[in-house]
Coordinates of C-alpha atoms and ligand atoms in Angstrom, one line a residue:
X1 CA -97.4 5.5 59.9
X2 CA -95.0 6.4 62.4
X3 CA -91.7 7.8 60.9
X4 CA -88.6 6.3 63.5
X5 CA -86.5 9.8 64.2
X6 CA -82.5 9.0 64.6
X7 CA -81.5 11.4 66.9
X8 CA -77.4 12.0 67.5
X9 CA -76.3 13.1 70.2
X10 CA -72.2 13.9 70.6
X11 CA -70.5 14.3 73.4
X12 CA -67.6 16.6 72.5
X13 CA -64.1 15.9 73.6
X14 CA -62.4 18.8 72.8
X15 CA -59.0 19.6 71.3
X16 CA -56.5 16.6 71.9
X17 CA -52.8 16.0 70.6
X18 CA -50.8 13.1 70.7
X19 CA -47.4 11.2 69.3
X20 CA -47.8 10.8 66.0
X21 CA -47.7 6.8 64.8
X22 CA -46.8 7.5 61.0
X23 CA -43.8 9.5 61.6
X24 CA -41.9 7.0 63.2
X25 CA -41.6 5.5 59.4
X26 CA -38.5 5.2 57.8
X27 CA -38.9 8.0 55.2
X28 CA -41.3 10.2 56.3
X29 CA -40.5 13.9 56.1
X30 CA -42.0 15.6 58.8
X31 CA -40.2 16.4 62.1
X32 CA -42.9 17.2 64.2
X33 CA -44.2 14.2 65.0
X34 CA -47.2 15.6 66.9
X35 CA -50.6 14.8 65.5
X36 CA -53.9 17.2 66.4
X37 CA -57.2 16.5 66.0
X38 CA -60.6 16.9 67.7
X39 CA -62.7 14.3 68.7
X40 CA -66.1 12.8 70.1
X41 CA -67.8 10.5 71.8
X42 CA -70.9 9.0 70.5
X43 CA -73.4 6.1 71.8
X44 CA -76.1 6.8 69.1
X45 CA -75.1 8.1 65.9
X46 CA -77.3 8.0 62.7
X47 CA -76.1 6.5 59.7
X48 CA -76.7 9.9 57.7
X49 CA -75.5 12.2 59.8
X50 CA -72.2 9.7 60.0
X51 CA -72.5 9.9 56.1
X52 CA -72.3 13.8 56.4
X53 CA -69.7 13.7 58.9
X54 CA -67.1 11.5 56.6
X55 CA -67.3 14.1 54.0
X56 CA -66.2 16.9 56.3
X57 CA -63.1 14.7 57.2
X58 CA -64.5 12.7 60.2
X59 CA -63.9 9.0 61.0
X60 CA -64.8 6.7 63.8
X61 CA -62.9 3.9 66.1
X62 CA -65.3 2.1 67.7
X63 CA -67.8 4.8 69.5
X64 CA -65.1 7.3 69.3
X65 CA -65.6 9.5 66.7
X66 CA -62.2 12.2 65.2
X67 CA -61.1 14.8 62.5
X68 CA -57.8 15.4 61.8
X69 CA -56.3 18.5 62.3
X70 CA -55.1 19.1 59.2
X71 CA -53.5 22.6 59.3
X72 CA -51.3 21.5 62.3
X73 CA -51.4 18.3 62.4
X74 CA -47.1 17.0 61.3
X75 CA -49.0 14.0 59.0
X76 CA -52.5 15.4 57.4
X77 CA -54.7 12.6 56.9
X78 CA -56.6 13.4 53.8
X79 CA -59.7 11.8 53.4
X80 CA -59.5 8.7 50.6
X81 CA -62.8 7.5 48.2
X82 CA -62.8 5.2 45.3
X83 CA -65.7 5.4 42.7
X84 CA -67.6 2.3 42.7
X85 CA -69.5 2.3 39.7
X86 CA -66.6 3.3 37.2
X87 CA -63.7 1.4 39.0
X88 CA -62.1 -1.3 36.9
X89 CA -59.2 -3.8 38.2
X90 CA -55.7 -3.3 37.1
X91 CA -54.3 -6.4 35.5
X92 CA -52.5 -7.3 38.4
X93 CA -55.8 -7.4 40.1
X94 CA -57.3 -9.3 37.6
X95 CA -54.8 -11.4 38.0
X96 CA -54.8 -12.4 41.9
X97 CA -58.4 -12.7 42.0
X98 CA -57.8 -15.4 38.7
X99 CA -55.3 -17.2 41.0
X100 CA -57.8 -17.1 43.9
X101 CA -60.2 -18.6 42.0
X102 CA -58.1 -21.4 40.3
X103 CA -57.7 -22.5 43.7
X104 CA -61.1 -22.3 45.3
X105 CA -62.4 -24.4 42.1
X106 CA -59.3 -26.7 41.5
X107 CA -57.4 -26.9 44.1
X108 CA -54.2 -25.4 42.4
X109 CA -51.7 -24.1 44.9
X110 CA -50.4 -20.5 44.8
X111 CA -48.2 -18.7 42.1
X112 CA -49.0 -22.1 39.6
X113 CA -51.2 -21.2 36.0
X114 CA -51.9 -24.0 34.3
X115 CA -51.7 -23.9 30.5
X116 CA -55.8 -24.0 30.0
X117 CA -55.9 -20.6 32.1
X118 CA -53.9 -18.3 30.4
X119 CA -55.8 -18.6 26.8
X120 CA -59.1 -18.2 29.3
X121 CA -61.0 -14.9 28.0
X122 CA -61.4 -12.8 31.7
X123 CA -65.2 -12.8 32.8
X124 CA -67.7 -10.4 31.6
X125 CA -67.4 -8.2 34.8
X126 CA -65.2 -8.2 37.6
X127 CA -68.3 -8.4 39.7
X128 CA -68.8 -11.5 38.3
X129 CA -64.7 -12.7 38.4
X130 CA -65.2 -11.8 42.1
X131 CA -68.3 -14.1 42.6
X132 CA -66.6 -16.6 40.3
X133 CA -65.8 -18.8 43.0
X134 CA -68.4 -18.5 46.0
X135 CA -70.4 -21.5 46.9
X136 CA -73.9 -19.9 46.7
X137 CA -73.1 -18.1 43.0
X138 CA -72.0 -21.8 41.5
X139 CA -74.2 -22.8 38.5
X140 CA -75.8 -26.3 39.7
X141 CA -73.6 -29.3 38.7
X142 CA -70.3 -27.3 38.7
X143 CA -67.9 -28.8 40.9
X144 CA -65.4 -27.4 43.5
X145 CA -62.3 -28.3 45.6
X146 CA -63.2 -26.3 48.5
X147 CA -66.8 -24.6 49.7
X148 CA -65.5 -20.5 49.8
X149 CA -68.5 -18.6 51.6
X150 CA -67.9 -14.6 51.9
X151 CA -71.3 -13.3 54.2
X152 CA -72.8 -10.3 55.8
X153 CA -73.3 -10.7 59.8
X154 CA -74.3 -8.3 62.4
X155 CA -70.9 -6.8 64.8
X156 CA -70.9 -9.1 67.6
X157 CA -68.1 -10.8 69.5
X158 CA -67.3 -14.3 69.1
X159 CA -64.3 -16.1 70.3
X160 CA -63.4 -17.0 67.1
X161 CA -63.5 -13.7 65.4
X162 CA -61.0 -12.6 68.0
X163 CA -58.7 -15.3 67.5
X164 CA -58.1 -14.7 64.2
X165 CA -57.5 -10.8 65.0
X166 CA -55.3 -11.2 68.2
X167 CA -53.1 -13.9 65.9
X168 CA -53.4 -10.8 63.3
X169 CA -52.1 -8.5 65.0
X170 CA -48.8 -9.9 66.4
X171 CA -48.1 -11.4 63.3
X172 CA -48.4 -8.0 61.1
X173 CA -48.3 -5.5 64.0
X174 CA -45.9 -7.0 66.3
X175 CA -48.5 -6.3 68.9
X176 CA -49.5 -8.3 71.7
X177 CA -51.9 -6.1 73.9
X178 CA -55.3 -6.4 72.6
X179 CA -57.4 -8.1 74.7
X180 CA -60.8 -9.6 73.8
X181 CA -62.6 -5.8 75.3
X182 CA -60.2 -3.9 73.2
X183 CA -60.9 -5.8 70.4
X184 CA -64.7 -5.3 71.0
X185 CA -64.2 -1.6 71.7
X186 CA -62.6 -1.5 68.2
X187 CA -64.3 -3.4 66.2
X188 CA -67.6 -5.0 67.5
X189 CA -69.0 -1.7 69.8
X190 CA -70.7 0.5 66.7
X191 CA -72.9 3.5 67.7
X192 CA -74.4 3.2 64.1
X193 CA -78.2 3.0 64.0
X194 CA -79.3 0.0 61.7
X195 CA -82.1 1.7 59.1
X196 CA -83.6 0.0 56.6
X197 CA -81.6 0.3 53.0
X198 CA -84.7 1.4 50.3
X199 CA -84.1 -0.9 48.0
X200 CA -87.5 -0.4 44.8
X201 CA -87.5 -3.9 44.5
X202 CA -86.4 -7.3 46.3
X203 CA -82.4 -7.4 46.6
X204 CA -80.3 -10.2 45.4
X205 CA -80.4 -12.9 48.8
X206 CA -76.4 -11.8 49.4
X207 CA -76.9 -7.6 49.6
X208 CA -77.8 -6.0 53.2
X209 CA -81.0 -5.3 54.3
X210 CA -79.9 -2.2 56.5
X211 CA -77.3 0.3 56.7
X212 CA -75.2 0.0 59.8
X213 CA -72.0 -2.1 61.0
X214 CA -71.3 -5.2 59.4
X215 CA -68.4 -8.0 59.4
X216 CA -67.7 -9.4 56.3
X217 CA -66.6 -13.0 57.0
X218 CA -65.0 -15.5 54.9
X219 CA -64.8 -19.0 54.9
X220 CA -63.0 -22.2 53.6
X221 CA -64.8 -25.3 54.2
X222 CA -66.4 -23.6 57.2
X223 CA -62.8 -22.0 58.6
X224 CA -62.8 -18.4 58.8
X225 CA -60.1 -17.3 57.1
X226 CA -60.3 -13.3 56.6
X227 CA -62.7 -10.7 58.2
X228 CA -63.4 -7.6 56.9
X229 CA -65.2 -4.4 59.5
X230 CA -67.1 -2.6 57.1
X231 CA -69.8 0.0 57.8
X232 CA -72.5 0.3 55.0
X233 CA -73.8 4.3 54.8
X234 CA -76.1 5.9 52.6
X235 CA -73.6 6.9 49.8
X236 CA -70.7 3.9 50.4
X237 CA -69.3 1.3 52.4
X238 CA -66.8 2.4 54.4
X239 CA -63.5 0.3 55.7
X240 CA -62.5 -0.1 58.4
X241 CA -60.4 -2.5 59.2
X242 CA -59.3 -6.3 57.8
X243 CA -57.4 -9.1 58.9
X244 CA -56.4 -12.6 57.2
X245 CA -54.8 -15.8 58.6
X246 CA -51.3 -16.6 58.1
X247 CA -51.7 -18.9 55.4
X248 CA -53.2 -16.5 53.1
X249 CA -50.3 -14.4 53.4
X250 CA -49.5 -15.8 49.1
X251 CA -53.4 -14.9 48.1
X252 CA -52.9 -11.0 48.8
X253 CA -56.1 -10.7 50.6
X254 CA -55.7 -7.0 51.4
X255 CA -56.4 -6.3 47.9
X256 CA -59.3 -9.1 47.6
X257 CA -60.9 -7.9 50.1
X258 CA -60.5 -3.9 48.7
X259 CA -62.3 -5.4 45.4
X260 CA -64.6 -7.3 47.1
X261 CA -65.9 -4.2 49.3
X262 CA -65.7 -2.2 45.9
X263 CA -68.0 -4.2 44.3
X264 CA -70.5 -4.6 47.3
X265 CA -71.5 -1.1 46.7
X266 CA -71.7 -1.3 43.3
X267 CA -74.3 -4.4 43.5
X268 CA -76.1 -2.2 46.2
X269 CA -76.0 0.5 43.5
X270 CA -77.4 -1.6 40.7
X271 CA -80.2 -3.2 42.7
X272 CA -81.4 0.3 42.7
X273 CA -79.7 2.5 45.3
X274 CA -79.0 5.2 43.4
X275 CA -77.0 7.5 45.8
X276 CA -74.9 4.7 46.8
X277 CA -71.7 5.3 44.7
X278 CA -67.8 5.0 46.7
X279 CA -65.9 3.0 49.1
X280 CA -64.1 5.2 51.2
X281 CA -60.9 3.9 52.4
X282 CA -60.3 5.5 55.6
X283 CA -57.2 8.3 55.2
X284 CA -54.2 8.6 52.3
X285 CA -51.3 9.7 54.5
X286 CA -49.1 11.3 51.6
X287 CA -45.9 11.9 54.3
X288 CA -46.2 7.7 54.7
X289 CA -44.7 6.1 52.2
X290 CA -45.7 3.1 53.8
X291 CA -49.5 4.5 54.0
X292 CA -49.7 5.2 50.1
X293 CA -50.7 1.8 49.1
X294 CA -54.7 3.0 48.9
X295 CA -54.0 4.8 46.2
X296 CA -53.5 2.2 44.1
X297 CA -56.9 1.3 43.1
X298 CA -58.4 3.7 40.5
X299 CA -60.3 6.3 40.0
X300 CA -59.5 7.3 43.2
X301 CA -60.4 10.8 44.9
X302 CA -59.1 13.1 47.7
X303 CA -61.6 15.5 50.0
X304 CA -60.1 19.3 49.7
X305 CA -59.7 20.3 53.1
X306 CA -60.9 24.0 52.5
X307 CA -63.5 23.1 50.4
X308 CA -64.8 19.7 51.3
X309 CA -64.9 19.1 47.6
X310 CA -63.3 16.2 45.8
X311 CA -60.6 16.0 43.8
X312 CA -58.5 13.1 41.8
X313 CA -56.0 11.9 43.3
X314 CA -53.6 12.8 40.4
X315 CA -54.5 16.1 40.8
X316 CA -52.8 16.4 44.1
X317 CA -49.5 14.8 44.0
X318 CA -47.5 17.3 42.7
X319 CA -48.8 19.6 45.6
X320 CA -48.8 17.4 48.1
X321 CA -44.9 17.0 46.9
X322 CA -44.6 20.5 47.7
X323 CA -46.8 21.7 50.9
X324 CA -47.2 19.4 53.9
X325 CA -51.1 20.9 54.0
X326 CA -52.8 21.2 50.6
X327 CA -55.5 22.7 49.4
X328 CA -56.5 22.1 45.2
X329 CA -59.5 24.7 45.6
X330 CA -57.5 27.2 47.7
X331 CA -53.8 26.5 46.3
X332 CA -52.9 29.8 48.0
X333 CA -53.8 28.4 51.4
X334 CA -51.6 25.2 51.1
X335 CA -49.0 25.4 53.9
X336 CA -45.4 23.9 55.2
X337 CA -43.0 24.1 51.6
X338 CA -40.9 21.1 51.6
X339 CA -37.8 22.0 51.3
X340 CA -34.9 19.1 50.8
X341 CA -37.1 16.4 51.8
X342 CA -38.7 18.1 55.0
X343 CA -41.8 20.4 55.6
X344 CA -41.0 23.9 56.6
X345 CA -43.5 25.5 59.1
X346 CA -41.4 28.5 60.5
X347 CA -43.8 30.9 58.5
X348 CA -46.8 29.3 60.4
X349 CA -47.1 31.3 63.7
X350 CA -48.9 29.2 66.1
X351 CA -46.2 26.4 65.2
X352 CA -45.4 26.3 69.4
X353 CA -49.5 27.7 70.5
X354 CA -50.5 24.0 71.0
X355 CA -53.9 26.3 72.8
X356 CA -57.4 26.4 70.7
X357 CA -58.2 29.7 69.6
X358 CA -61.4 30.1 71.2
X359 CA -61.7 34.0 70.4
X360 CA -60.8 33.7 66.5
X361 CA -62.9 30.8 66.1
X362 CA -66.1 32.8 68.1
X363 CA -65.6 35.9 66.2
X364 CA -65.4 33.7 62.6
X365 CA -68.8 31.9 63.3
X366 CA -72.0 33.9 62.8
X367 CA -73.3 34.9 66.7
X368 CA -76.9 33.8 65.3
X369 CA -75.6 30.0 65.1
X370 CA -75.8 29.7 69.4
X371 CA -79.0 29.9 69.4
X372 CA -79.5 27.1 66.9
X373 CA -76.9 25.0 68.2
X374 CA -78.5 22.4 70.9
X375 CA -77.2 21.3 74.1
X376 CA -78.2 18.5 76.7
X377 CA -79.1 20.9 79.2
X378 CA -80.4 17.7 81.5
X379 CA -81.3 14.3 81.7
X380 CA -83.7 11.9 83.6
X381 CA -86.2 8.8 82.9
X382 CA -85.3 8.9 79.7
X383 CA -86.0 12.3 79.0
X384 CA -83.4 14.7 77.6
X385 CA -83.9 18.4 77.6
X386 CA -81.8 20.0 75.7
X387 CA -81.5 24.2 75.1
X388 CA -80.0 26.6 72.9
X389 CA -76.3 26.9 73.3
X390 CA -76.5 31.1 73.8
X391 CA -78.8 30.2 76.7
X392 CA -76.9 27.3 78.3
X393 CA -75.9 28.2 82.1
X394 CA -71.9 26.9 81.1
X395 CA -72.0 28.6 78.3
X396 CA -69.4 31.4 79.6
X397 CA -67.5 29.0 80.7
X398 CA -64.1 28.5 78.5
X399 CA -63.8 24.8 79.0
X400 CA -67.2 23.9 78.1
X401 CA -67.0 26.9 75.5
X402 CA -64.2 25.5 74.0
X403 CA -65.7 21.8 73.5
X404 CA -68.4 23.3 72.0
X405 CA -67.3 25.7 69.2
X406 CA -64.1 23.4 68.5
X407 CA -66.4 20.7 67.8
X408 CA -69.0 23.0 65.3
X409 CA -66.1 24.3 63.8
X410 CA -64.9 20.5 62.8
X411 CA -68.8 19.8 62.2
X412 CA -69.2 22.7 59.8
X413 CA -72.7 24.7 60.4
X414 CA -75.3 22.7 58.6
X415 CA -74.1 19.5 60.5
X416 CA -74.0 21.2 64.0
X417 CA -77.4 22.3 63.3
X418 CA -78.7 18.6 63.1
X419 CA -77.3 16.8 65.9
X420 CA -77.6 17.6 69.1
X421 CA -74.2 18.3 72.0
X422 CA -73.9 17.3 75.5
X423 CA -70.3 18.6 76.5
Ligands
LIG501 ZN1 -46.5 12.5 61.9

């Protein structure tokens, strides 16, 4: 049997900085307003190694692949995961999710209960609540005012996909720039490899067959009315982004859609997939007001910077009240004291050294890791040849330098070892 090898290959982009979108917010506390991170791009990335890379703080926009800087950076982004198989809905969740289904089955318009509902006991699971009132999971004979549909499809453009986000995005976002390729470069363009999901026995019909880049569509008597970008790893599905029509604005979708993606990993776990466990929520932006809202759901966890261990959430808040950057495994490394309302960073001295610090970083990393570290050395018919980063002709060269060890550095050492560079 021939086993398929995923190979990654990255192609660093370096350092970058930019004007920071979050502290623009009314009530944000940071002054900065610059945000750092280092970033990559990538046409073939294994799902894995992707895997790995969200749980050193990495996340990808299309084939674009970026960490946070979090020690500089004026809002930290800390990575945000919600345990799947132990997560149960708050009433209020309960309680949109009952409204939605009222009017899938009966028609009833929003914010109305009739009087036989409320006595209703709530259904065994909200697995089942959520599946309550899909066309395919109807018992035979049971009637319904409209045909709700939510499937799996592949991430491809279609004109109507885009409609629906282009008509998204001016309504919520006040934006009118996308454009059919920036919408595919964002949402449809995935470097994920699809690989099969190792399921012991037959899956359910509705559960993936692979891990890769999916969009979850939803429809009302055919429409489509909501789309969520999801990408389906090894341990979680991952979100990415969702939009709704504007006449769903009363059905709180955002939070549908949250459960719905929830309980797609837990069915994934329970049809045998043991390691599959979280949905991870993209980043908690503690300095955002505005960008709290995904802690909400419950139990949620936080990735330690430092560390790269987990944390709950409640654990953190009263230091990220305190420090701008926070560490729960290292408290003593937790930076930026907020004082009245505002972070101070006076103490930290390359506050104004926007430069990497190529020397630090070389003399922190063991000398023995450049000649494990690969590099596209060249490339023709197909054939790449790579070589040992310590034996690399650009290797004394700062700018190429730079890409590389900024980008190991963000990759950790055991990641770095399993993908391959081409700066
Ligand atoms: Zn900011």
């Amino acid at each position: 049997m021939v086993v398929p090898i995923c190979i990654t290959i990255l192609d660093p982009a370096g350092p970058s900085r930019s004007t920071c979108g979050y502290c623009s917010e009314p009530g944000q506390r940071s002054a900065k307003k610059t945000s750092f991170s280092t970033g990559s791009f990538v046409s073939q990335l294994s799902c894995p190694v992707y895997m790995d890379m969200l749980d050193r703080g990495w996340r990808r926009s299309g084939e674009y692949l970026y960490k946070p800087n979090m020690k500089k950076t004026c809002c930290p982004q800390y990575t945000i995961r919600l345990d799947a198989l132990t997560f149960g809905p708050s009433k209020s969740l309960r309680k949109l999710l009952g409204r939605w289904n009222r009017y899938v089955l009966l028609g009833e318009s929003s914010g109305a209960q009739s009087a036989k509902q409320k006595g209703d006991s709530a259904p065994a699971s909200f697995v089942d609540a959520l599946h309550a009132s899909e066309a395919t999971f109807l018992k035979p004979g049971t009637s319904s005012k409209y045909r709700f549909e939510v499937t799996l499809e592949e991430s491809t453009f279609t004109e109507e996909k885009y409609s629906l986000y282009h008509a998204y995005q001016r309504r919520v976002h006040k934006d009118e720039r996308d454009t059919p390729s920036s919408f595919t470069r964002f949402l449809v363009d995935s470097p994920l490899v699809r690989q099969p999901i190792e399921y012991p026995s037959l899956p359910p019909p509705h559960l993936p067959k692979n891990y890769g880049s999916y969009h979850q569509m939803y429809r009302l008597d055919g429409e489509l009315i909501a789309i969520g970008f999801i990408d389906i790893l090894p341990a979680c599905v991952s979100s990415v982004y969702f939009v709704y029509g504007e006449k769903w604005e009363w059905a709180s979708f955002g939070k549908l859609s949250a459960m719905r993606e929830v309980s797609l990993a837990r069915e994934i776990h329970e049809a045998g997939v043991e390691e599959m466990k979280y949905l991870y929520m993209g980043f908690y932006i503690y300095s955002c007001p505005k960008m709290r809202y995904k802690g909400e759901y419950s139990p949620s966890f936080l990735l330690d910077p430092e560390s790269y261990l987990w944390h709950p959430l409640e654990a953190w808040k009263p230091l990220l009240e305190t420090h701008r950057y926070a560490s729960i495994s290292f408290p003593e490394r937790s930076m930026g004291a907020i004082t009245n309302g505002e972070a101070d960073d006076s103490s930290s001295e390359d506050e104004d050294d926007h430069t990497y610090p190529l020397d630090l970083a070389l003399k922190t990393l063991p000398e023995s890791l450049w000649d494990e570290v690969m590099i596209v050395s060249s490339a023709s018919n197909g054939q790449v040849y790579v070589t040992p980063a310590s034996r690399w002709t650009h290797w004394k060269h700062e700018g190429y330098q730079t890409k590389v060890v900024s980008m190991v550095e963000a990759l950790g050492v055991e990641l770095a070892k399993a993908i391959i560079l081409n700066p």
